[in-house]
Amino acid sequence: MPTKLEKLLEILSDNVWHNPQETARILQIPPEKFQNIIKFLADTDLIQHNPATNQIKLNQDWKTLLINQKTSNTETEVSQPYDRAIGTIIIPPQKSLVIQCTRITNLTDISLELEICMDKRISEIAISKIK
């Protein structure tokens, strides 16, 4: 059963502006609480919020990531549907970490967020800035 966040991302993945009141009703979230969620998601650049019209849509960068993930999931579901791990890692500025004998270093002056998908080896890494 998909989570409310997964449902929200699915609703917003069509790249069309959506009415927050209608979206909150579909997700069964109180409108006041959903406005706080919208503010948080807009602040983290996951969605775009137009205050003039009070409409929301998924940020194009995340839409691309979701499309790539769906394509990747479809390909791997055929062979190994449950043999993989997905996680998010935040690497502070000028720090390194090692995952599966692979060193990942952040040489920037800002924290970076890594979305990692792996089965027996790392198969995908998506990087985004943390503001």
PDB file of C-alpha atoms in Angstrom:
ATOM      1  CA  MET A   1       0.000   0.000   0.000  1.00  0.00           C
ATOM      2  CA  PRO A   2       1.590   3.302  -1.043  1.00  0.00           C
ATOM      3  CA  THR A   3       2.327   5.959   1.548  1.00  0.00           C
ATOM      4  CA  LYS A   4       0.748   9.398   1.358  1.00  0.00           C
ATOM      5  CA  LEU A   5       4.055  10.816   0.124  1.00  0.00           C
ATOM      6  CA  GLU A   6       4.145   8.233  -2.678  1.00  0.00           C
ATOM      7  CA  LYS A   7       0.544   9.096  -3.565  1.00  0.00           C
ATOM      8  CA  LEU A   8       1.405  12.814  -3.577  1.00  0.00           C
ATOM      9  CA  LEU A   9       4.397  12.250  -5.857  1.00  0.00           C
ATOM     10  CA  GLU A  10       2.237  10.146  -8.169  1.00  0.00           C
ATOM     11  CA  ILE A  11      -0.424  12.880  -8.322  1.00  0.00           C
ATOM     12  CA  LEU A  12       2.146  15.609  -9.013  1.00  0.00           C
ATOM     13  CA  SER A  13       4.194  13.595 -11.514  1.00  0.00           C
ATOM     14  CA  ASP A  14       2.074  14.754 -14.488  1.00  0.00           C
ATOM     15  CA  ASN A  15       3.847  18.171 -14.567  1.00  0.00           C
ATOM     16  CA  VAL A  16       0.530  20.041 -14.253  1.00  0.00           C
ATOM     17  CA  TRP A  17      -0.323  22.627 -11.596  1.00  0.00           C
ATOM     18  CA  HIS A  18      -2.606  21.176  -8.900  1.00  0.00           C
ATOM     19  CA  ASN A  19      -4.974  22.734  -6.402  1.00  0.00           C
ATOM     20  CA  PRO A  20      -3.690  22.022  -2.849  1.00  0.00           C
ATOM     21  CA  GLN A  21      -7.210  21.785  -1.377  1.00  0.00           C
ATOM     22  CA  GLU A  22      -8.201  19.103  -3.884  1.00  0.00           C
ATOM     23  CA  THR A  23      -4.900  17.277  -3.406  1.00  0.00           C
ATOM     24  CA  ALA A  24      -5.296  17.373   0.396  1.00  0.00           C
ATOM     25  CA  ARG A  25      -8.813  15.946   0.033  1.00  0.00           C
ATOM     26  CA  ILE A  26      -7.559  13.089  -2.173  1.00  0.00           C
ATOM     27  CA  LEU A  27      -4.756  12.310   0.298  1.00  0.00           C
ATOM     28  CA  GLN A  28      -7.128  12.664   3.274  1.00  0.00           C
ATOM     29  CA  ILE A  29      -4.895  15.246   4.968  1.00  0.00           C
ATOM     30  CA  PRO A  30      -6.344  18.300   6.773  1.00  0.00           C
ATOM     31  CA  PRO A  31      -5.846  21.419   4.571  1.00  0.00           C
ATOM     32  CA  GLU A  32      -3.952  23.325   7.300  1.00  0.00           C
ATOM     33  CA  LYS A  33      -1.524  20.447   7.778  1.00  0.00           C
ATOM     34  CA  PHE A  34      -1.147  20.078   4.009  1.00  0.00           C
ATOM     35  CA  GLN A  35      -0.217  23.779   3.715  1.00  0.00           C
ATOM     36  CA  ASN A  36       2.654  23.116   6.167  1.00  0.00           C
ATOM     37  CA  ILE A  37       3.705  20.113   4.083  1.00  0.00           C
ATOM     38  CA  ILE A  38       3.612  22.263   0.927  1.00  0.00           C
ATOM     39  CA  LYS A  39       5.802  24.892   2.578  1.00  0.00           C
ATOM     40  CA  PHE A  40       8.327  22.250   3.651  1.00  0.00           C
ATOM     41  CA  LEU A  41       8.401  20.545   0.240  1.00  0.00           C
ATOM     42  CA  ALA A  42       8.754  23.903  -1.537  1.00  0.00           C
ATOM     43  CA  ASP A  43      11.570  24.957   0.836  1.00  0.00           C
ATOM     44  CA  THR A  44      13.415  21.712   0.071  1.00  0.00           C
ATOM     45  CA  ASP A  45      12.828  22.205  -3.679  1.00  0.00           C
ATOM     46  CA  LEU A  46      10.846  18.994  -4.093  1.00  0.00           C
ATOM     47  CA  ILE A  47       7.830  20.880  -5.415  1.00  0.00           C
ATOM     48  CA  GLN A  48       7.137  24.269  -6.951  1.00  0.00           C
ATOM     49  CA  HIS A  49       4.521  26.412  -5.243  1.00  0.00           C
ATOM     50  CA  ASN A  50       2.925  29.398  -6.952  1.00  0.00           C
ATOM     51  CA  PRO A  51       1.738  31.640  -4.071  1.00  0.00           C
ATOM     52  CA  ALA A  52      -0.273  33.869  -6.425  1.00  0.00           C
ATOM     53  CA  THR A  53      -2.519  31.006  -7.549  1.00  0.00           C
ATOM     54  CA  ASN A  54      -1.780  28.707  -4.577  1.00  0.00           C
ATOM     55  CA  GLN A  55      -1.041  25.799  -6.899  1.00  0.00           C
ATOM     56  CA  ILE A  56       1.674  23.150  -6.719  1.00  0.00           C
ATOM     57  CA  LYS A  57       3.558  20.835  -9.061  1.00  0.00           C
ATOM     58  CA  LEU A  58       6.556  18.539  -8.844  1.00  0.00           C
ATOM     59  CA  ASN A  59       9.972  20.107  -9.442  1.00  0.00           C
ATOM     60  CA  GLN A  60      11.221  18.926 -12.850  1.00  0.00           C
ATOM     61  CA  ASP A  61      14.525  17.603 -11.406  1.00  0.00           C
ATOM     62  CA  TRP A  62      12.638  15.206  -9.128  1.00  0.00           C
ATOM     63  CA  LYS A  63      10.246  14.237 -11.924  1.00  0.00           C
ATOM     64  CA  THR A  64      13.228  13.072 -13.986  1.00  0.00           C
ATOM     65  CA  LEU A  65      14.516  11.061 -11.022  1.00  0.00           C
ATOM     66  CA  LEU A  66      11.103   9.434 -10.520  1.00  0.00           C
ATOM     67  CA  ILE A  67      10.833   8.514 -14.204  1.00  0.00           C
ATOM     68  CA  ASN A  68      14.324   7.006 -14.155  1.00  0.00           C
ATOM     69  CA  GLN A  69      13.508   5.101 -10.972  1.00  0.00           C
ATOM     70  CA  LYS A  70      10.269   3.702 -12.460  1.00  0.00           C
ATOM     71  CA  THR A  71      12.167   2.567 -15.556  1.00  0.00           C
ATOM     72  CA  SER A  72      14.895   1.016 -13.424  1.00  0.00           C
ATOM     73  CA  ASN A  73      12.334  -0.646 -11.130  1.00  0.00           C
ATOM     74  CA  THR A  74      10.459  -2.145 -14.065  1.00  0.00           C
ATOM     75  CA  GLU A  75      13.661  -3.628 -15.474  1.00  0.00           C
ATOM     76  CA  THR A  76      14.790  -5.152 -12.174  1.00  0.00           C
ATOM     77  CA  GLU A  77      11.371  -6.361 -10.984  1.00  0.00           C
ATOM     78  CA  VAL A  78      11.459  -9.057 -13.625  1.00  0.00           C
ATOM     79  CA  SER A  79      14.709 -10.572 -12.376  1.00  0.00           C
ATOM     80  CA  GLN A  80      15.041  -9.702  -8.668  1.00  0.00           C
ATOM     81  CA  PRO A  81      12.109  -7.773  -7.200  1.00  0.00           C
ATOM     82  CA  TYR A  82      13.188  -7.851  -3.532  1.00  0.00           C
ATOM     83  CA  ASP A  83      16.977  -8.040  -3.606  1.00  0.00           C
ATOM     84  CA  ARG A  84      17.817  -4.359  -3.353  1.00  0.00           C
ATOM     85  CA  ALA A  85      18.196  -1.535  -0.893  1.00  0.00           C
ATOM     86  CA  ILE A  86      17.356   2.131  -1.394  1.00  0.00           C
ATOM     87  CA  GLY A  87      18.568   4.891   0.895  1.00  0.00           C
ATOM     88  CA  THR A  88      19.374   8.559   1.312  1.00  0.00           C
ATOM     89  CA  ILE A  89      22.729   9.741   2.627  1.00  0.00           C
ATOM     90  CA  ILE A  90      23.774  13.318   3.341  1.00  0.00           C
ATOM     91  CA  ILE A  91      27.490  13.968   2.960  1.00  0.00           C
ATOM     92  CA  PRO A  92      28.763  17.090   4.766  1.00  0.00           C
ATOM     93  CA  PRO A  93      31.124  19.467   2.933  1.00  0.00           C
ATOM     94  CA  GLN A  94      34.693  18.192   2.475  1.00  0.00           C
ATOM     95  CA  LYS A  95      33.891  14.707   3.863  1.00  0.00           C
ATOM     96  CA  SER A  96      34.095  11.172   2.446  1.00  0.00           C
ATOM     97  CA  LEU A  97      32.352   7.875   3.022  1.00  0.00           C
ATOM     98  CA  VAL A  98      32.820   4.336   1.747  1.00  0.00           C
ATOM     99  CA  ILE A  99      29.963   2.134   0.532  1.00  0.00           C
ATOM    100  CA  GLN A 100      30.676  -1.328  -0.875  1.00  0.00           C
ATOM    101  CA  CYS A 101      34.364  -0.510  -1.348  1.00  0.00           C
ATOM    102  CA  THR A 102      33.433   2.671  -3.233  1.00  0.00           C
ATOM    103  CA  ARG A 103      34.676   5.949  -1.782  1.00  0.00           C
ATOM    104  CA  ILE A 104      32.310   8.885  -2.272  1.00  0.00           C
ATOM    105  CA  THR A 105      33.785  12.317  -1.498  1.00  0.00           C
ATOM    106  CA  ASN A 106      32.017  15.662  -1.291  1.00  0.00           C
ATOM    107  CA  LEU A 107      34.537  18.235  -2.526  1.00  0.00           C
ATOM    108  CA  THR A 108      32.030  21.086  -2.448  1.00  0.00           C
ATOM    109  CA  ASP A 109      31.391  23.637   0.285  1.00  0.00           C
ATOM    110  CA  ILE A 110      27.762  22.536   0.783  1.00  0.00           C
ATOM    111  CA  SER A 111      26.116  19.341   2.023  1.00  0.00           C
ATOM    112  CA  LEU A 112      25.060  16.930  -0.710  1.00  0.00           C
ATOM    113  CA  GLU A 113      22.152  14.509  -0.590  1.00  0.00           C
ATOM    114  CA  LEU A 114      22.708  11.125  -2.248  1.00  0.00           C
ATOM    115  CA  GLU A 115      19.874   8.820  -3.231  1.00  0.00           C
ATOM    116  CA  ILE A 116      21.452   5.370  -3.502  1.00  0.00           C
ATOM    117  CA  CYS A 117      19.968   2.253  -5.036  1.00  0.00           C
ATOM    118  CA  MET A 118      21.922  -0.975  -4.693  1.00  0.00           C
ATOM    119  CA  ASP A 119      21.522  -4.707  -4.967  1.00  0.00           C
ATOM    120  CA  LYS A 120      24.743  -6.716  -4.923  1.00  0.00           C
ATOM    121  CA  ARG A 121      26.560  -3.599  -6.035  1.00  0.00           C
ATOM    122  CA  ILE A 122      25.736   0.098  -6.251  1.00  0.00           C
ATOM    123  CA  SER A 123      23.578   0.486  -9.336  1.00  0.00           C
ATOM    124  CA  GLU A 124      22.439   4.097  -9.106  1.00  0.00           C
ATOM    125  CA  ILE A 125      23.369   7.315  -7.286  1.00  0.00           C
ATOM    126  CA  ALA A 126      21.412  10.569  -7.616  1.00  0.00           C
ATOM    127  CA  ILE A 127      22.966  13.723  -6.147  1.00  0.00           C
ATOM    128  CA  SER A 128      21.232  16.936  -5.143  1.00  0.00           C
ATOM    129  CA  LYS A 129      22.181  20.031  -3.178  1.00  0.00           C
ATOM    130  CA  ILE A 130      20.927  20.700   0.336  1.00  0.00           C
ATOM    131  CA  LYS A 131      20.050  24.348   0.884  1.00  0.00           C
TER     132      LYS A 131
END
